[in-house]
mmCIF file of C-alpha atoms in Angstrom:
data_model
loop_
_atom_site.group_PDB
_atom_site.id
_atom_site.type_symbol
_atom_site.label_atom_id
_atom_site.label_comp_id
_atom_site.label_asym_id
_atom_site.label_seq_id
_atom_site.Cartn_x
_atom_site.Cartn_y
_atom_site.Cartn_z
ATOM 1 C CA UNK A 71 109.715 34.898 71.924
ATOM 2 C CA UNK A 72 107.497 32.407 70.162
ATOM 3 C CA UNK A 73 108.643 29.177 68.557
ATOM 4 C CA UNK A 74 106.696 27.477 65.794
ATOM 5 C CA UNK A 75 107.250 23.784 65.135
ATOM 6 C CA UNK A 76 105.738 22.258 62.010
ATOM 7 C CA UNK A 77 105.155 18.634 61.139
ATOM 8 C CA UNK A 78 103.271 16.481 58.676
ATOM 9 C CA UNK A 79 104.899 17.160 55.329
ATOM 10 C CA UNK A 80 106.049 14.435 52.977
ATOM 11 C CA UNK A 81 105.549 12.711 49.643
ATOM 12 C CA UNK A 82 102.030 11.925 48.473
ATOM 13 C CA UNK A 83 100.511 10.862 45.179
ATOM 14 C CA UNK A 84 98.168 13.161 43.276
ATOM 15 C CA UNK A 85 94.690 12.954 44.731
ATOM 16 C CA UNK A 86 96.032 12.039 48.144
ATOM 17 C CA UNK A 87 95.846 13.844 51.473
ATOM 18 C CA UNK A 88 98.203 15.226 54.088
ATOM 19 C CA UNK A 89 97.682 17.063 57.345
ATOM 20 C CA UNK A 90 100.155 19.662 58.502
ATOM 21 C CA UNK A 91 100.449 20.773 62.124
ATOM 22 C CA UNK A 92 102.080 23.824 63.648
ATOM 23 C CA UNK A 93 102.479 24.216 67.390
ATOM 24 C CA UNK A 94 103.316 27.584 68.928
ATOM 25 C CA UNK A 95 105.177 27.779 72.221
ATOM 26 C CA UNK A 96 106.687 30.521 74.324
ATOM 27 C CA UNK A 97 105.537 32.752 77.137
ATOM 28 C CA UNK A 98 103.171 35.625 77.763
ATOM 29 C CA UNK A 99 101.773 35.813 74.259
ATOM 30 C CA UNK A 100 98.476 35.647 72.494
ATOM 31 C CA UNK A 101 98.077 34.534 68.918
ATOM 32 C CA UNK A 102 95.967 36.885 66.824
ATOM 33 C CA UNK A 103 96.293 35.094 63.485
ATOM 34 C CA UNK A 104 97.969 31.905 62.343
ATOM 35 C CA UNK A 105 98.420 30.855 58.783
ATOM 36 C CA UNK A 106 100.140 28.660 56.254
ATOM 37 C CA UNK A 107 102.237 29.958 53.392
ATOM 38 C CA UNK A 108 104.033 28.003 50.708
ATOM 39 C CA UNK A 109 106.944 28.585 48.406
ATOM 40 C CA UNK A 110 107.571 26.506 45.324
ATOM 41 C CA UNK A 111 110.985 26.474 43.613
ATOM 42 C CA UNK A 112 111.527 29.666 41.688
ATOM 43 C CA UNK A 113 108.332 31.255 42.968
ATOM 44 C CA UNK A 114 107.423 33.779 45.627
ATOM 45 C CA UNK A 115 106.031 32.742 48.974
ATOM 46 C CA UNK A 116 102.244 32.872 48.907
ATOM 47 C CA UNK A 117 99.461 32.694 51.454
ATOM 48 C CA UNK A 118 97.619 29.377 51.465
ATOM 49 C CA UNK A 119 95.212 29.831 54.364
ATOM 50 C CA UNK A 120 94.857 31.749 57.608
ATOM 51 C CA UNK A 121 92.674 31.678 60.693
ATOM 52 C CA UNK A 122 92.070 34.342 63.310
ATOM 53 C CA UNK A 123 91.717 33.827 67.036
ATOM 54 C CA UNK A 124 87.985 34.174 66.499
ATOM 55 C CA UNK A 125 87.953 31.425 63.888
ATOM 56 C CA UNK A 126 87.603 33.503 60.732
ATOM 57 C CA UNK A 127 89.300 31.717 57.859
ATOM 58 C CA UNK A 128 90.749 32.866 54.572
ATOM 59 C CA UNK A 129 91.951 30.713 51.659
ATOM 60 C CA UNK A 130 93.832 31.185 48.442
ATOM 61 C CA UNK A 131 91.562 30.587 45.466
ATOM 62 C CA UNK A 132 93.780 27.726 44.320
ATOM 63 C CA UNK A 133 93.060 25.661 47.441
ATOM 64 C CA UNK A 134 89.432 26.521 48.200
ATOM 65 C CA UNK A 135 87.341 23.408 48.560
ATOM 66 C CA UNK A 136 90.411 21.187 48.955
ATOM 67 C CA UNK A 137 92.256 22.549 52.010
ATOM 68 C CA UNK A 138 90.856 23.230 55.464
ATOM 69 C CA UNK A 139 92.576 25.237 58.177
ATOM 70 C CA UNK A 140 91.623 24.697 61.809
ATOM 71 C CA UNK A 141 93.031 25.389 65.248
ATOM 72 C CA UNK A 142 93.151 24.137 68.791
ATOM 73 C CA UNK A 143 93.353 27.206 71.007
ATOM 74 C CA UNK A 144 94.193 25.201 74.111
ATOM 75 C CA UNK A 145 97.256 23.768 72.389
ATOM 76 C CA UNK A 146 98.126 26.896 70.355
ATOM 77 C CA UNK A 147 98.203 24.619 67.356
ATOM 78 C CA UNK A 148 96.983 25.160 63.826
ATOM 79 C CA UNK A 149 96.308 22.425 61.295
ATOM 80 C CA UNK A 150 96.077 22.354 57.527
ATOM 81 C CA UNK A 151 94.139 19.421 56.108
ATOM 82 C CA UNK A 152 95.050 19.078 52.455
ATOM 83 C CA UNK A 153 92.870 16.860 50.263
ATOM 84 C CA UNK A 154 92.807 16.178 46.523
ATOM 85 C CA UNK A 155 96.435 17.221 46.293
ATOM 86 C CA UNK A 156 97.830 18.224 42.920
ATOM 87 C CA UNK A 157 101.411 18.346 41.637
ATOM 88 C CA UNK A 158 101.171 22.136 41.658
ATOM 89 C CA UNK A 159 100.724 22.001 45.442
ATOM 90 C CA UNK A 160 104.341 20.873 45.707
ATOM 91 C CA UNK A 161 106.205 23.418 47.826
ATOM 92 C CA UNK A 162 107.759 24.086 51.199
ATOM 93 C CA UNK A 163 104.953 24.997 53.564
ATOM 94 C CA UNK A 164 105.634 27.544 56.296
ATOM 95 C CA UNK A 165 103.618 28.269 59.403
ATOM 96 C CA UNK A 166 103.189 31.902 60.346
ATOM 97 C CA UNK A 167 101.865 33.467 63.526
ATOM 98 C CA UNK A 168 101.087 37.021 64.556
ATOM 99 C CA UNK A 169 101.681 37.151 68.283
ATOM 100 C CA UNK A 170 100.871 39.932 70.690
ATOM 101 C CA UNK A 171 102.484 40.391 74.105
ATOM 102 C CA UNK A 172 101.414 41.854 77.439
ATOM 103 C CA UNK A 173 103.846 44.715 76.822
ATOM 104 C CA UNK A 174 101.664 45.785 73.920
ATOM 105 C CA UNK A 175 104.174 44.814 71.292
ATOM 106 C CA UNK A 176 103.521 42.337 68.511
ATOM 107 C CA UNK A 177 105.452 40.602 65.785
ATOM 108 C CA UNK A 178 105.263 37.889 63.180
ATOM 109 C CA UNK A 179 107.001 34.546 63.505
ATOM 110 C CA UNK A 180 107.826 31.851 60.959
ATOM 111 C CA UNK A 181 108.316 28.136 61.285
ATOM 112 C CA UNK A 182 111.228 26.311 59.707
ATOM 113 C CA UNK A 183 109.144 24.967 56.840
ATOM 114 C CA UNK A 184 108.006 21.471 55.958
ATOM 115 C CA UNK A 185 108.266 20.128 52.391
ATOM 116 C CA UNK A 186 105.261 18.725 50.572
ATOM 117 C CA UNK A 187 105.822 16.821 47.331
ATOM 118 C CA UNK A 188 102.897 15.652 45.222
ATOM 119 C CA UNK A 189 104.096 13.161 42.646
ATOM 120 C CA UNK A 190 103.717 9.606 41.404
#
């Protein structure tokens, strides 16, 4: 089992910044990919950014140039630096991890979600 604990959400004014963190814990696992998704009210959950164990990143077009995903392998933690925030970035942000185990099995895990509100 893998647990994902997110932090860093909150209320910020348009143009402001926030940094989200997601720490993975558990035993006998390796993280292949970690990412951030978001879900706004009445909308489907969408990928915001992801990063592989090798450091390859992928971003949604709507956040390119404003958001940066990074990771600390030693801490099994992924970060999402969000700059130049817009009201349309308002959503619950979820951490996701694809973990593989020594048994050869793998599965996806989700965090509990952290709300981000961009408003005056």
